[in-house]
GROMACS .gro file of C-alpha atoms in nm:
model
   76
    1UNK     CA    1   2.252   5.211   5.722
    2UNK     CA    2   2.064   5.146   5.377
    3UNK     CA    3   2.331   5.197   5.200
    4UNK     CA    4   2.579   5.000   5.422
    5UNK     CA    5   2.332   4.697   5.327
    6UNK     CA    6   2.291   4.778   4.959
    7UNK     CA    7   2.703   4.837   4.967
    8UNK     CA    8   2.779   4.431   5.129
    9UNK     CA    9   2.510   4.333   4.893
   10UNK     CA   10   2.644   4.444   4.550
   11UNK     CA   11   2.980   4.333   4.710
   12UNK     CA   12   2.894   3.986   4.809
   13UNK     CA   13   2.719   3.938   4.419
   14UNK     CA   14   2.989   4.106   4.291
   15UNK     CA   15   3.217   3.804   4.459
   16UNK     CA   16   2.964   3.511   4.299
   17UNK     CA   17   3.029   3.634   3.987
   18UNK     CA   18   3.289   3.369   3.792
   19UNK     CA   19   3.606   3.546   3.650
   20UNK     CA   20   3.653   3.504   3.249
   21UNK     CA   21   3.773   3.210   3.156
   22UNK     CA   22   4.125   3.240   2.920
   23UNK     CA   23   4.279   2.992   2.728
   24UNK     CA   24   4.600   2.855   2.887
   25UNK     CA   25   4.911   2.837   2.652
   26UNK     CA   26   5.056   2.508   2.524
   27UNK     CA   27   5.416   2.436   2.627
   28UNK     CA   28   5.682   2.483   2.378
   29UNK     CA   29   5.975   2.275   2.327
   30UNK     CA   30   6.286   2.470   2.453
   31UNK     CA   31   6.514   2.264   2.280
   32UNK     CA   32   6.570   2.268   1.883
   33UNK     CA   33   6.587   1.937   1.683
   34UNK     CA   34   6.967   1.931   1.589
   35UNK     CA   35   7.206   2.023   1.880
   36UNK     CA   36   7.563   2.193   1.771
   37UNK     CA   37   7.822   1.878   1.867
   38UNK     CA   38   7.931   1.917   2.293
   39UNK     CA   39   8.190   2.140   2.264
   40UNK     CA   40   8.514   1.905   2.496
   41UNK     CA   41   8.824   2.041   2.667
   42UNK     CA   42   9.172   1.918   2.704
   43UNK     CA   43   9.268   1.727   3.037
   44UNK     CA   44   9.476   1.858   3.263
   45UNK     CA   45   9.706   1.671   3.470
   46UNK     CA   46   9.633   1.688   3.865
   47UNK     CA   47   9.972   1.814   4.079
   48UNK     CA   48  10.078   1.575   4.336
   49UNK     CA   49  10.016   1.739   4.644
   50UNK     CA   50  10.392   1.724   4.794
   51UNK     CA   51  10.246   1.748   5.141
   52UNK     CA   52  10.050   1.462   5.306
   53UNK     CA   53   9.709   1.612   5.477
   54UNK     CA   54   9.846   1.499   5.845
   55UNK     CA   55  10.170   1.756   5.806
   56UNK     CA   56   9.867   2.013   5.709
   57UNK     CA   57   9.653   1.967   6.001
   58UNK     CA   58  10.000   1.962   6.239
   59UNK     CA   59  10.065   2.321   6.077
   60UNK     CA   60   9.691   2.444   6.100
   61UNK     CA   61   9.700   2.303   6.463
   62UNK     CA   62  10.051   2.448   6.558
   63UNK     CA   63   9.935   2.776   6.446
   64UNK     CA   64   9.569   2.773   6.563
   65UNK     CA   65   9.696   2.746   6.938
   66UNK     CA   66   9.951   3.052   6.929
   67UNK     CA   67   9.846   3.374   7.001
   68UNK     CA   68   9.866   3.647   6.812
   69UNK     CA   69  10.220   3.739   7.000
   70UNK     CA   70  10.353   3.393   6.910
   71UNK     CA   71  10.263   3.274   7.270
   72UNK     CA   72  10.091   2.943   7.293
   73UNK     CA   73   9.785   2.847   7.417
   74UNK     CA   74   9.760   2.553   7.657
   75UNK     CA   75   9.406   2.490   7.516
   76UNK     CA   76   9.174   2.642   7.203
   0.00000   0.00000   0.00000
């Protein structure tokens, strides 16, 4: 029992104690002085879709309700 005591004693002064204090490091700038110029790409020109996105979702929808037999489905 004595020692149990002596133990949570040495423990709890051990916890007062204050850790050592280290310098924190200053913050570097990441970034250099002179940047190489952005290096730019060419445009592309889009591609007119030659569908309009109704006719899509009438093909997604004629297809979603058709089983996998080719019989449709009254409902999804």
């Amino acid at each position: 029992m004595r020692r149990f005591l002596l133990l949570c004693t040495a423990l709890v002064l051990a916890g007062c104690a204050t850790a050592p204090q280290t310098e924190v490091a200053a913050r570097l700038s990441t970034a250099p002085d002179a940047l190489p110029p952005m290096k730019t790409f060419a445009g592309s020109g889009a591609v007119v879709t030659q569908r309009s996105n109704a006719d899509i979702a009438r093909d997604f929808l004629d297809l979603s309700f058709q089983l996998e037999s080719g019989r449709a489905l009254p409902v999804l």
